[in-house]
CSV table of C-alpha atoms in Angstrom, one decimal:
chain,number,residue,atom,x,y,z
A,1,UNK,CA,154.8,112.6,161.4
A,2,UNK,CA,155.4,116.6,161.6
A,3,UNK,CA,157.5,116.0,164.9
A,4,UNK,CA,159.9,113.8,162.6
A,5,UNK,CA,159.8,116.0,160.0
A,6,UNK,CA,161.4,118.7,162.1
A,7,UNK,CA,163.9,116.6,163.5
A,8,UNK,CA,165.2,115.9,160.2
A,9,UNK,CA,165.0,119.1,159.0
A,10,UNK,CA,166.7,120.2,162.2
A,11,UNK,CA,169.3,117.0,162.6
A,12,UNK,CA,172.3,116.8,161.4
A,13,UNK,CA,172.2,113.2,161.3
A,14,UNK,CA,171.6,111.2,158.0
A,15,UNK,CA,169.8,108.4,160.5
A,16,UNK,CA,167.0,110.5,161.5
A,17,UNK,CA,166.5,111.7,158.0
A,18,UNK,CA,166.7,107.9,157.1
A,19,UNK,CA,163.9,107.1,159.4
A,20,UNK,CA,161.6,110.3,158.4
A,21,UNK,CA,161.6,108.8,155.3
A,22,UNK,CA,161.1,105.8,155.7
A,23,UNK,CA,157.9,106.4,158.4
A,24,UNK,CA,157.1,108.8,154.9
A,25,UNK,CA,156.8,105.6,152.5
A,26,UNK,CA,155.1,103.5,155.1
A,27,UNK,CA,152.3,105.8,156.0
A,28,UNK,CA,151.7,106.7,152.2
A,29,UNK,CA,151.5,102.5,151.4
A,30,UNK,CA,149.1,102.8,154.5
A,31,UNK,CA,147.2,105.3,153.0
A,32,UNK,CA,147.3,104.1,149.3
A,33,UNK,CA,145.5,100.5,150.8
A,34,UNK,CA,142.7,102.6,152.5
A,35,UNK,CA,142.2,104.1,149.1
A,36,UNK,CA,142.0,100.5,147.4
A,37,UNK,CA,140.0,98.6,150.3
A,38,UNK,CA,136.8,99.3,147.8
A,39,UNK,CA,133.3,99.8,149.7
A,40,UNK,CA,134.5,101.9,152.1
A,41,UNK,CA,136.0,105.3,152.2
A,42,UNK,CA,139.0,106.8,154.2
A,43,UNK,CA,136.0,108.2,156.8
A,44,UNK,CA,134.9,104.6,157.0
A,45,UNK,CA,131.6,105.2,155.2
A,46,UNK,CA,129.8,103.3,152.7
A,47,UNK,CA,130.9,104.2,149.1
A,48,UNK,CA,128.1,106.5,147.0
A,49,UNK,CA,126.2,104.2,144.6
A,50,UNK,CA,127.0,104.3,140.8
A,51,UNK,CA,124.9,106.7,140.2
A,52,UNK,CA,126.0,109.4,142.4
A,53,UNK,CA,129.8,108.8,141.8
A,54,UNK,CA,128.5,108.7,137.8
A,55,UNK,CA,127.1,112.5,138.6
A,56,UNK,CA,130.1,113.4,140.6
A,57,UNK,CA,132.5,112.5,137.9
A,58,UNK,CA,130.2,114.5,134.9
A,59,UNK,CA,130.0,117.2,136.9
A,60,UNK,CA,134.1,117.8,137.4
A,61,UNK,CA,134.3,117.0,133.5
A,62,UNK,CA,132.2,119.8,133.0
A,63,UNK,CA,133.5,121.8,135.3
A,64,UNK,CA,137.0,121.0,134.1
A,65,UNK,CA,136.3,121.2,130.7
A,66,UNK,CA,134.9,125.0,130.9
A,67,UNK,CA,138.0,125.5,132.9
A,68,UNK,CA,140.2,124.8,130.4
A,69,UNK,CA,138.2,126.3,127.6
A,70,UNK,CA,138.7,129.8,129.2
A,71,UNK,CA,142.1,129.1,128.4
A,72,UNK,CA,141.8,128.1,124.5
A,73,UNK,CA,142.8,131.2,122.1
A,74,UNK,CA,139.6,131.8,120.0
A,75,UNK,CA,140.9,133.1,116.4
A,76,UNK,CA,139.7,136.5,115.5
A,77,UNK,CA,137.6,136.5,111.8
A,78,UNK,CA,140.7,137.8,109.6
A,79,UNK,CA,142.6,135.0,111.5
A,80,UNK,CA,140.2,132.8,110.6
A,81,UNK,CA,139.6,133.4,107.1
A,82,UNK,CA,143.6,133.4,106.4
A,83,UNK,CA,144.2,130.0,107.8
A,84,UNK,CA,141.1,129.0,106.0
A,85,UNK,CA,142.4,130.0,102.3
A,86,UNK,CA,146.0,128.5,103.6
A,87,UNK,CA,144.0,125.3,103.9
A,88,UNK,CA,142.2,125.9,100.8
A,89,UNK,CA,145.4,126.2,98.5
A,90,UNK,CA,146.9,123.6,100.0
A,91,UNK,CA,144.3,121.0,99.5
A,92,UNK,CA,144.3,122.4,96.1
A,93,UNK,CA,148.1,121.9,95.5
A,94,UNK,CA,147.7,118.3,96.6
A,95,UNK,CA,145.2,117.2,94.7
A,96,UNK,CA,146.9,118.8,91.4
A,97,UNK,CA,149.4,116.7,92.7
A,98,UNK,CA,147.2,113.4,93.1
A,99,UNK,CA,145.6,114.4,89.4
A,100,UNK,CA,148.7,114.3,87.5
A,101,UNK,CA,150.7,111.5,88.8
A,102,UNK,CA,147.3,109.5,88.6
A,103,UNK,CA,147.3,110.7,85.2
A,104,UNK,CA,151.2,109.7,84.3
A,105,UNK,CA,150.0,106.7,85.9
A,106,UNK,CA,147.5,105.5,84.0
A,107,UNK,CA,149.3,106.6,80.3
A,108,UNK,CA,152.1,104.3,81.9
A,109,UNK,CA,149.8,101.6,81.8
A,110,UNK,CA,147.8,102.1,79.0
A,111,UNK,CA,151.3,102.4,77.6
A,112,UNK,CA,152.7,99.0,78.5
A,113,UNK,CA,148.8,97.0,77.6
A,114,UNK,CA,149.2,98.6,74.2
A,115,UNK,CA,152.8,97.6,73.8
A,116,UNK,CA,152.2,93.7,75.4
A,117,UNK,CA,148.8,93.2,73.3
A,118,UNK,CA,150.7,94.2,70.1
């Protein structure tokens, strides 16, 4: 596969390139059917039991997951406490909002029972 690689990298020809690429696909479809043969591996080994592949896979979440928690920006306390009284007022502002349309609502309808019942 490398010696192809070079030719086409070193040819001038679009065949050779052609043919690089195509060995390319045909080894990765090769490769990609080895992956999906199911109890055995690519070293030809049995496949771990569910248990060990189970452990395997919580161990890279954990892994991963402090990984990518190094990378979070932790607010500092004044940061904190701002965006906390942003989020404060602005649940306040919304529910004065709620409040008084629910209140023009219900004086619209105690409104229009009054006027149908007489």
């Amino acid at each position: 596969m490398a010696k192809n690689a070079k030719k086409a990298k070193g040819a001038s020809s679009p065949e050779v390139a052609e043919e690089t690429k195509t060995v390319n696909e045909t080894e990765a479809v090769k490769e990609k059917k080895k992956a999906d043969s199911g109890k055995k591996d690519a070293k030809g080994e049995k496949k771990p039991n569910f248990f060990v592949r189970t452990a395997r896979k919580a161990k890279s979440w954990c892994h991963d997951m402090k990984v990518e928690l190094k990378k979070v920006h932790w607010p500092t306390r004044k940061e904190l406490l701002k965006n906390c009284l942003v989020v404060l007022v602005c649940i306040l502002v919304v529910g004065v909002c709620i409040w008084v349309f629910d209140a023009l609502a219900a004086a619209i309808i105690r409104a229009l029972v009054n006027l149908v019942q007489g």
